[in-house]
XYZ file of C-alpha atoms in Angstrom:
144
model
C 115.501 -154.298 -126.257
C 115.187 -152.636 -122.824
C 115.267 -149.085 -124.526
C 112.598 -150.044 -126.869
C 110.252 -151.551 -123.972
C 110.794 -148.347 -122.175
C 109.764 -146.277 -125.138
C 106.870 -148.422 -125.840
C 105.507 -148.093 -122.175
C 106.156 -144.231 -122.316
C 104.299 -143.981 -125.389
C 101.547 -146.203 -124.192
C 101.277 -143.876 -120.988
C 101.268 -140.653 -122.862
C 98.461 -141.913 -125.191
C 96.385 -142.999 -122.325
C 96.789 -139.682 -120.250
C 96.666 -137.681 -123.347
C 93.200 -139.027 -124.340
C 91.733 -139.088 -121.178
C 88.464 -136.988 -121.299
C 87.781 -134.319 -118.521
C 84.493 -132.813 -118.271
C 83.944 -129.177 -117.970
C 82.332 -128.058 -114.804
C 78.439 -128.031 -115.220
C 76.930 -124.805 -114.032
C 73.324 -123.857 -113.852
C 71.306 -121.550 -116.031
C 71.019 -119.212 -113.290
C 74.910 -119.130 -112.486
C 75.598 -118.673 -116.084
C 73.057 -115.863 -116.202
C 74.841 -114.246 -113.101
C 78.208 -114.811 -115.017
C 76.764 -112.722 -117.889
C 75.555 -110.042 -115.913
C 78.454 -109.298 -113.652
C 81.393 -110.567 -115.909
C 84.581 -111.165 -113.625
C 83.020 -109.140 -110.754
C 81.201 -106.185 -112.283
C 79.939 -104.977 -115.775
C 78.698 -101.943 -117.317
C 75.692 -102.070 -119.343
C 74.659 -99.312 -121.959
C 70.990 -98.827 -122.771
C 70.435 -99.100 -126.579
C 66.855 -99.637 -126.902
C 63.418 -98.804 -124.866
C 59.993 -100.545 -125.827
C 56.609 -99.493 -124.414
C 54.109 -102.082 -125.241
C 56.281 -103.474 -127.957
C 56.662 -100.026 -129.704
C 60.304 -98.917 -129.891
C 60.863 -95.458 -128.238
C 63.248 -92.774 -129.433
C 66.046 -92.590 -126.969
C 66.429 -89.110 -125.119
C 69.992 -87.642 -124.961
C 70.138 -88.947 -121.246
C 69.066 -92.400 -122.269
C 71.524 -92.540 -124.881
C 74.312 -91.938 -122.434
C 72.592 -94.121 -119.621
C 74.543 -96.957 -118.107
C 74.135 -99.243 -115.199
C 76.811 -101.231 -113.394
C 76.276 -104.639 -111.846
C 78.522 -105.800 -109.144
C 78.459 -109.479 -107.748
C 78.260 -109.673 -103.702
C 81.050 -112.230 -103.082
C 79.031 -113.516 -100.097
C 76.133 -114.518 -102.240
C 76.211 -116.189 -105.615
C 73.189 -114.920 -107.119
C 73.026 -111.270 -105.811
C 74.700 -108.173 -105.609
C 74.533 -104.254 -105.930
C 74.273 -101.820 -108.795
C 74.677 -98.134 -109.636
C 73.533 -96.197 -112.405
C 74.515 -93.138 -114.431
C 71.463 -91.307 -112.882
C 73.152 -91.499 -109.361
C 70.825 -94.420 -108.263
C 71.947 -97.212 -106.241
C 70.522 -100.514 -105.036
C 70.534 -104.076 -104.550
C 69.826 -107.034 -107.110
C 69.033 -110.546 -106.965
C 68.479 -112.914 -109.900
C 66.493 -116.170 -109.080
C 66.329 -119.520 -111.041
C 63.094 -118.351 -113.064
C 65.190 -115.602 -114.607
C 63.566 -112.796 -112.636
C 65.946 -110.131 -111.764
C 64.593 -108.170 -108.704
C 66.471 -104.692 -108.237
C 65.649 -102.613 -105.267
C 66.629 -98.873 -105.518
C 67.831 -97.777 -101.971
C 68.706 -94.132 -102.502
C 65.348 -92.781 -103.870
C 64.393 -89.644 -102.051
C 60.870 -91.069 -101.784
C 61.879 -94.270 -100.329
C 63.008 -97.922 -101.756
C 61.446 -98.858 -105.069
C 61.569 -102.567 -106.152
C 61.439 -103.446 -109.737
C 60.853 -106.988 -110.685
C 62.566 -107.622 -114.378
C 61.902 -110.541 -116.468
C 64.987 -111.707 -118.119
C 64.050 -112.299 -121.928
C 67.574 -112.858 -122.948
C 71.211 -112.542 -121.540
C 74.721 -113.195 -123.216
C 78.189 -111.872 -122.527
C 77.159 -108.550 -124.343
C 73.631 -108.024 -124.306
C 70.929 -107.965 -121.604
C 67.087 -107.923 -122.622
C 64.829 -107.304 -119.611
C 61.031 -106.204 -119.183
C 58.805 -105.499 -116.553
C 54.903 -104.840 -116.344
C 53.322 -102.518 -114.157
C 49.666 -101.229 -114.319
C 49.043 -103.171 -117.582
C 52.204 -101.444 -119.252
C 55.101 -103.358 -120.438
C 58.335 -101.581 -120.373
C 61.433 -103.432 -122.044
C 65.130 -102.534 -121.869
C 67.857 -103.740 -124.118
C 71.371 -103.018 -122.838
C 74.817 -103.816 -124.517
C 77.982 -104.351 -122.700
C 81.411 -103.283 -124.465
């Protein structure tokens, strides 16, 4: 009788602990976007499409080989640095309204800032665009 009671108690304990619900941590859209952008610390993105005023452009040889690597700054959860295959380096910051601010810091003529609107970002696709002088330029990248 004692062993049956012990067995029932253990079974009941395992049922209760095995069925307890644990909620996954909730992260903001901004943090999820950063996670997609940099992966586990940095991620290489390959340019696949360029649009000007919604018209797809034929990529040049250099554009077909173009990559950009985003790296997370460990002291800032929504910012970091980037390098590209053209030799430019800079900083980036992603705000909550899905604007990706890039500052190229090694441009010979001085720093350049580009404010990209993030149209879509997933683990494998980055779709961003900016508008300057009434001209919209859109870049689509893939990570693989």
